[in-house]
Short mmCIF file of C-alpha atoms in Angstrom, two decimals:
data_model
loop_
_atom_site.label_atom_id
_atom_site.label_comp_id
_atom_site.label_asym_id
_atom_site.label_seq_id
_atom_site.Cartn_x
_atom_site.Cartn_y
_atom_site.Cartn_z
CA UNK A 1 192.95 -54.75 -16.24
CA UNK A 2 189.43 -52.94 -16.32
CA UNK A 3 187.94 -55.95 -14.09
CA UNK A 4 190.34 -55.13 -11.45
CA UNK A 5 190.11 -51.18 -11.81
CA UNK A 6 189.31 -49.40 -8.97
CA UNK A 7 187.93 -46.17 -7.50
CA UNK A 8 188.21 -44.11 -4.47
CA UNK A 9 184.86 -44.01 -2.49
CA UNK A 10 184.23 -40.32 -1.29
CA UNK A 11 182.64 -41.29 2.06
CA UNK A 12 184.87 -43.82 2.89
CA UNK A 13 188.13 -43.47 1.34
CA UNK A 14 188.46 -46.91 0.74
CA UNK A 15 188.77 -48.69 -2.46
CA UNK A 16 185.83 -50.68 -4.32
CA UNK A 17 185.72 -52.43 -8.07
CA UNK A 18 184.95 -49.81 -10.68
CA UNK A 19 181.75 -52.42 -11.31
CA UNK A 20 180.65 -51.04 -7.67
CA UNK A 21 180.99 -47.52 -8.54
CA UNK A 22 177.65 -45.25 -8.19
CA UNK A 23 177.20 -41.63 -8.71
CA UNK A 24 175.70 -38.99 -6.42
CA UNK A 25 173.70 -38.22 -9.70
CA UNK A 26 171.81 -41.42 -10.03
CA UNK A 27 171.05 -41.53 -5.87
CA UNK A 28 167.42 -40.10 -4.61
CA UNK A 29 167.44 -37.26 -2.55
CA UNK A 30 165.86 -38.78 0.40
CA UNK A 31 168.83 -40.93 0.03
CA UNK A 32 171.26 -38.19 -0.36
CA UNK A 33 169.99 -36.16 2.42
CA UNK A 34 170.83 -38.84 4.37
CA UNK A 35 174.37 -39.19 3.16
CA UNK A 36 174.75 -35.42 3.96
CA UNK A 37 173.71 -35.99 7.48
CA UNK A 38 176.73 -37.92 8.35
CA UNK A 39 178.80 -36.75 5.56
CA UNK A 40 178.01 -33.07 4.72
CA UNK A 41 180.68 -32.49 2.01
CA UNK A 42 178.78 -35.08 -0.31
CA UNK A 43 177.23 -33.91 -3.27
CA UNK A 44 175.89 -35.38 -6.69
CA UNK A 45 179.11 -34.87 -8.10
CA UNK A 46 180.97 -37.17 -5.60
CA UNK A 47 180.02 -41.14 -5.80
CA UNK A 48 180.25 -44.05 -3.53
CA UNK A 49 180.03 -47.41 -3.09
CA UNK A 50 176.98 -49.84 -4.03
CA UNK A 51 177.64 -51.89 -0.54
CA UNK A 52 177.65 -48.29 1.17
CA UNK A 53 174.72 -46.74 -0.70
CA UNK A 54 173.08 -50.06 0.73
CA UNK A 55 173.69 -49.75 3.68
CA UNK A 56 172.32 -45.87 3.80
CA UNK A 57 169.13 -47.44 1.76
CA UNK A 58 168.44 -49.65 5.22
CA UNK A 59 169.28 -46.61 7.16
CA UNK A 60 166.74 -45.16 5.53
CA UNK A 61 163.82 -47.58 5.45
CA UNK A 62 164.84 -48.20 9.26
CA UNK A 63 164.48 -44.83 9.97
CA UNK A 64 161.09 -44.54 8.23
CA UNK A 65 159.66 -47.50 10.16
CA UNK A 66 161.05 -46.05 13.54
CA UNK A 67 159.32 -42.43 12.99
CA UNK A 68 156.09 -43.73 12.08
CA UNK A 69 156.32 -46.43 15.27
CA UNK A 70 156.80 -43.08 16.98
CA UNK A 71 154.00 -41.33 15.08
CA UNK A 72 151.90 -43.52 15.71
CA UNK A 73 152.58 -43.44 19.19
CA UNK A 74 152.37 -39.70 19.96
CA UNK A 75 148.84 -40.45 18.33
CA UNK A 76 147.68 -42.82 20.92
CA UNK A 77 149.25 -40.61 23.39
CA UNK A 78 147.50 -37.63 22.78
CA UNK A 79 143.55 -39.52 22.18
CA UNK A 80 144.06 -40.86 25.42
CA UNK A 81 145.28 -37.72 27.28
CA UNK A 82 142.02 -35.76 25.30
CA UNK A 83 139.63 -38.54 26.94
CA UNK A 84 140.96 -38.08 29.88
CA UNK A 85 140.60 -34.24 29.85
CA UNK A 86 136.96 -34.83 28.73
CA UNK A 87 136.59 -37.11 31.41
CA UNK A 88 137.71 -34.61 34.13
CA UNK A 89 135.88 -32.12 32.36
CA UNK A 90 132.49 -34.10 32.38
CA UNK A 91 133.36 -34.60 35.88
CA UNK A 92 134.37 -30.90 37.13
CA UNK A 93 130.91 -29.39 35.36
CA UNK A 94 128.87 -32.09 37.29
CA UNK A 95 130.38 -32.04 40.32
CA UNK A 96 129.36 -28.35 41.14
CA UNK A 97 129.02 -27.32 44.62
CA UNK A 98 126.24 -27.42 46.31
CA UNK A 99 125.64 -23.36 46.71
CA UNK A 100 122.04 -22.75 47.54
CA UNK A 101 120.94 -20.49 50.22
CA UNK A 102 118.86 -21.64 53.16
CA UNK A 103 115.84 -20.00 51.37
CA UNK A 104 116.70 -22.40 48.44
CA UNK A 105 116.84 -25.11 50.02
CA UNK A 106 113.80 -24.49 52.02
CA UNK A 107 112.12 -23.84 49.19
CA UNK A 108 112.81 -26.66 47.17
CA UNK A 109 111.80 -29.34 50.08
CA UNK A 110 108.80 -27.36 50.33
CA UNK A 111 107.89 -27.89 46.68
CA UNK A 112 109.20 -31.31 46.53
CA UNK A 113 106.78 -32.22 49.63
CA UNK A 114 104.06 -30.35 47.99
CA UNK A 115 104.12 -32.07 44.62
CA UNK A 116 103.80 -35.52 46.10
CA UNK A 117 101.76 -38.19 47.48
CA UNK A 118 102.88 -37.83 51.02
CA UNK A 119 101.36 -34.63 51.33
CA UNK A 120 98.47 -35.66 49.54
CA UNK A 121 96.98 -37.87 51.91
CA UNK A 122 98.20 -36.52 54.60
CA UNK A 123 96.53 -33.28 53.89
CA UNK A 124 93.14 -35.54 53.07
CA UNK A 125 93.63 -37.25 56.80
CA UNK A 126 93.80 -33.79 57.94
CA UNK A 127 90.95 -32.10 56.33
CA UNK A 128 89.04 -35.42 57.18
CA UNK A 129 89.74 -35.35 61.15
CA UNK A 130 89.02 -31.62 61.06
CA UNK A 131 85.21 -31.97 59.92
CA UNK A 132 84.64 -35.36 61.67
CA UNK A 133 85.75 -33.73 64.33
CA UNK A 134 83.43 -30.75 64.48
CA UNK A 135 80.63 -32.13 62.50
CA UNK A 136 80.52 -35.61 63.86
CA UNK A 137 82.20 -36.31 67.70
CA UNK A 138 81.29 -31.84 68.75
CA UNK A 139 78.27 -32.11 66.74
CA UNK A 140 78.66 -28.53 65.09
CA UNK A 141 79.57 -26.75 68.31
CA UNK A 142 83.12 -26.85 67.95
CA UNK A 143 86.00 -24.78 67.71
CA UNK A 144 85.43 -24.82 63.76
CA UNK A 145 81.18 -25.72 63.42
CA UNK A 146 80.12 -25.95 59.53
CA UNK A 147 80.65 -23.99 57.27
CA UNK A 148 84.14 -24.61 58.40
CA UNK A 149 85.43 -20.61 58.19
CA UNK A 150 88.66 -21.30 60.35
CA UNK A 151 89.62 -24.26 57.88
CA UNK A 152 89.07 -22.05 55.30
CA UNK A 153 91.59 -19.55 56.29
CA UNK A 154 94.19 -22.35 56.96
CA UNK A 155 93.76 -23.48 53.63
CA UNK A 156 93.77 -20.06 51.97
CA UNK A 157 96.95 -19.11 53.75
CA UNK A 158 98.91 -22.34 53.13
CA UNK A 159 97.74 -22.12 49.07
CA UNK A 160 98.54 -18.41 49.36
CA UNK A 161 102.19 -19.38 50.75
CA UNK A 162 102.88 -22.15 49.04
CA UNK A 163 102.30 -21.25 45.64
CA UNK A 164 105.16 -18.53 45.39
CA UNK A 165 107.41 -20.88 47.34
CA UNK A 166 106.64 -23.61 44.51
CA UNK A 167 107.27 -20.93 42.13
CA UNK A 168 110.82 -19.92 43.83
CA UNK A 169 111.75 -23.48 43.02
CA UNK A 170 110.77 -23.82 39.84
CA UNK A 171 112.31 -20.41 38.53
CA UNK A 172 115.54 -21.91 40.13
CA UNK A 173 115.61 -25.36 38.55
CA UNK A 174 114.51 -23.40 34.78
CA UNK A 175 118.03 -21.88 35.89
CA UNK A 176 119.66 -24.95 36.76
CA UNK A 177 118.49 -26.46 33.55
CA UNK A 178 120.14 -23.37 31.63
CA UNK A 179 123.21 -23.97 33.40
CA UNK A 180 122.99 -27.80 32.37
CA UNK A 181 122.36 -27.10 28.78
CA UNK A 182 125.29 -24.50 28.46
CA UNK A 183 127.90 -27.06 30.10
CA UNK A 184 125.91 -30.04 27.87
CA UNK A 185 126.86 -27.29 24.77
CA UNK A 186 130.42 -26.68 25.73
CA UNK A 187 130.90 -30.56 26.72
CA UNK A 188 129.79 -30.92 22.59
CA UNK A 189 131.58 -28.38 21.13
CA UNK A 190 135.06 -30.11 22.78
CA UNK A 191 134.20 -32.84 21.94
CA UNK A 192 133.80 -31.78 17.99
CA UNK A 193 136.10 -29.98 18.02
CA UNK A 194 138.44 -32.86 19.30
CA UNK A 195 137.01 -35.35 16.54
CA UNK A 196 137.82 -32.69 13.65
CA UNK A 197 141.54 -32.31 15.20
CA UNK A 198 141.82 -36.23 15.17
CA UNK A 199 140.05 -36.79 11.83
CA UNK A 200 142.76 -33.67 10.77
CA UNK A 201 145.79 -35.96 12.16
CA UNK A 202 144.90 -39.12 10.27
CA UNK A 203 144.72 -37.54 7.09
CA UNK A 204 147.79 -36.06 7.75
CA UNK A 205 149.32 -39.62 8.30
CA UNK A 206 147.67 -41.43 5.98
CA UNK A 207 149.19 -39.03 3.12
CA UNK A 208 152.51 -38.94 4.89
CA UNK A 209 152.60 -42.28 4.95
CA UNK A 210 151.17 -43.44 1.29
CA UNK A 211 154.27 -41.13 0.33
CA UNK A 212 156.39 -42.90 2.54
CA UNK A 213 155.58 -45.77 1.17
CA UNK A 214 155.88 -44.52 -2.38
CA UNK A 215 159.43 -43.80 -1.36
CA UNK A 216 160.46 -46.95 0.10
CA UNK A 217 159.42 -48.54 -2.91
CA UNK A 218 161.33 -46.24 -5.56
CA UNK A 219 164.39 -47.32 -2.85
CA UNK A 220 163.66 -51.52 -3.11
CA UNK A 221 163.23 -51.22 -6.99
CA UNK A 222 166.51 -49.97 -7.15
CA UNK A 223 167.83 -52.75 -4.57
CA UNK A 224 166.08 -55.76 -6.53
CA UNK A 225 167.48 -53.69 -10.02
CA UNK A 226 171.23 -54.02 -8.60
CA UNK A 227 171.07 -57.28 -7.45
CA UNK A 228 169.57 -58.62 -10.55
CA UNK A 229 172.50 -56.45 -12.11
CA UNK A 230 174.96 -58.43 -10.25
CA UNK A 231 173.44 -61.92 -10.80
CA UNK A 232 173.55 -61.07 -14.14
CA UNK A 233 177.22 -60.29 -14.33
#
């Protein structure tokens, strides 16, 4: 008679062997929470099934896998949404517009001309025809004879005008270069402060899912335990 005793299940309602019969006391939470999901009148006092708390042991595990798959997920999501932001970011501070005055501009062809070769030997074939030219082919009698007073003046004026037009320049690429290194600084600091955020996340999930895991095997111990229970009886 006890072999073919039966109990209610209080889930279900329908009828299992005694040998079947589990207690809401002996079930893990994580287990139980997720009886109560679908069932919220269960408690530890009620009891159920061991083919039914099976079944809500796969749920589980299944449910586990599918939130991390979705974790994990979100994760790649986000990383790749935060490059791209750095990459429109890197973009937008380089791609500044062009917003120099015609003085600025002026002023740096004038010292980019003046600082190279070109102007260089151009300036030495200039200075060269002027004093062949009045020492040489007008023989001192000139429009400029030696010691060369008029050439003077042109030089003295074009030194005297092009040194605070070199200047000009320079104090506005020193500015430039401050405005670099405060976007190169900002640029950085995202980009730290992204890497501490994502170093933050995967500690998060590594611990969440060690736990996890912890979890899942608590729930196949007990699996293996009632099957060996069964093969034994």
């Amino acid at each position: 008679m006890s072999s073919r005793a039966t109990f209610k299940s209080d889930i279900s309602g329908i009828e299992f062997p005694v040998k079947e019969k589990v207690s809401g006391k002996s079930i893990r939470q994580p287990i139980i929470d997720l009886i109560k999901s679908e069932h919220p009148d269960f408690s530890s006092e009620h009891c159920i099934a061991n083919a039914e708390l099976n079944v809500y042991r796969e749920k589980y595990i299944s449910k586990y896998l599918n939130t991390e798959i979705g974790q994990l997920s979100k994760l790649q999501k986000k990383v790749i949404e935060a490059l791209n932001d750095d990459k429109s970011f890197v973009s937008k501070m380089e791609e500044d517009l062009d917003n120099r005055t015609l003085g600025q501009i002026v002023a740096d062809k004038v010292a980019a001309f003046g600082g190279s070769w070109t102007f260089i030997i151009a300036f030495f074939i200039f200075i060269s025809l002027w004093i062949g030219s009045n020492v040489f082919i007008l023989i001192n009698k000139g429009f400029d004879p030696y010691p060369f007073i008029l050439l003077n003046l042109i030089l003295s004026c074009i030194a005297a005008l092009q040194a605070p037009v070199i200047m000009m320049s320079q104090n506005r690429q020193e500015e430039k270069d401050r405005e670099r290194a405060k976007k190169d600084y900002m640029i950085n600091l995202k980009s730290e402060l992204e890497i501490r955020m994502l170093d933050e996340k995967l500690d998060h999930l590594i611990m969440h899912q060690q736990q996890e895991l912890i979890e899942i095997q608590k729930v196949q111990i007990e699996m293996m335990n009632d099957i060996l229970e069964r093969i034994k009886k």
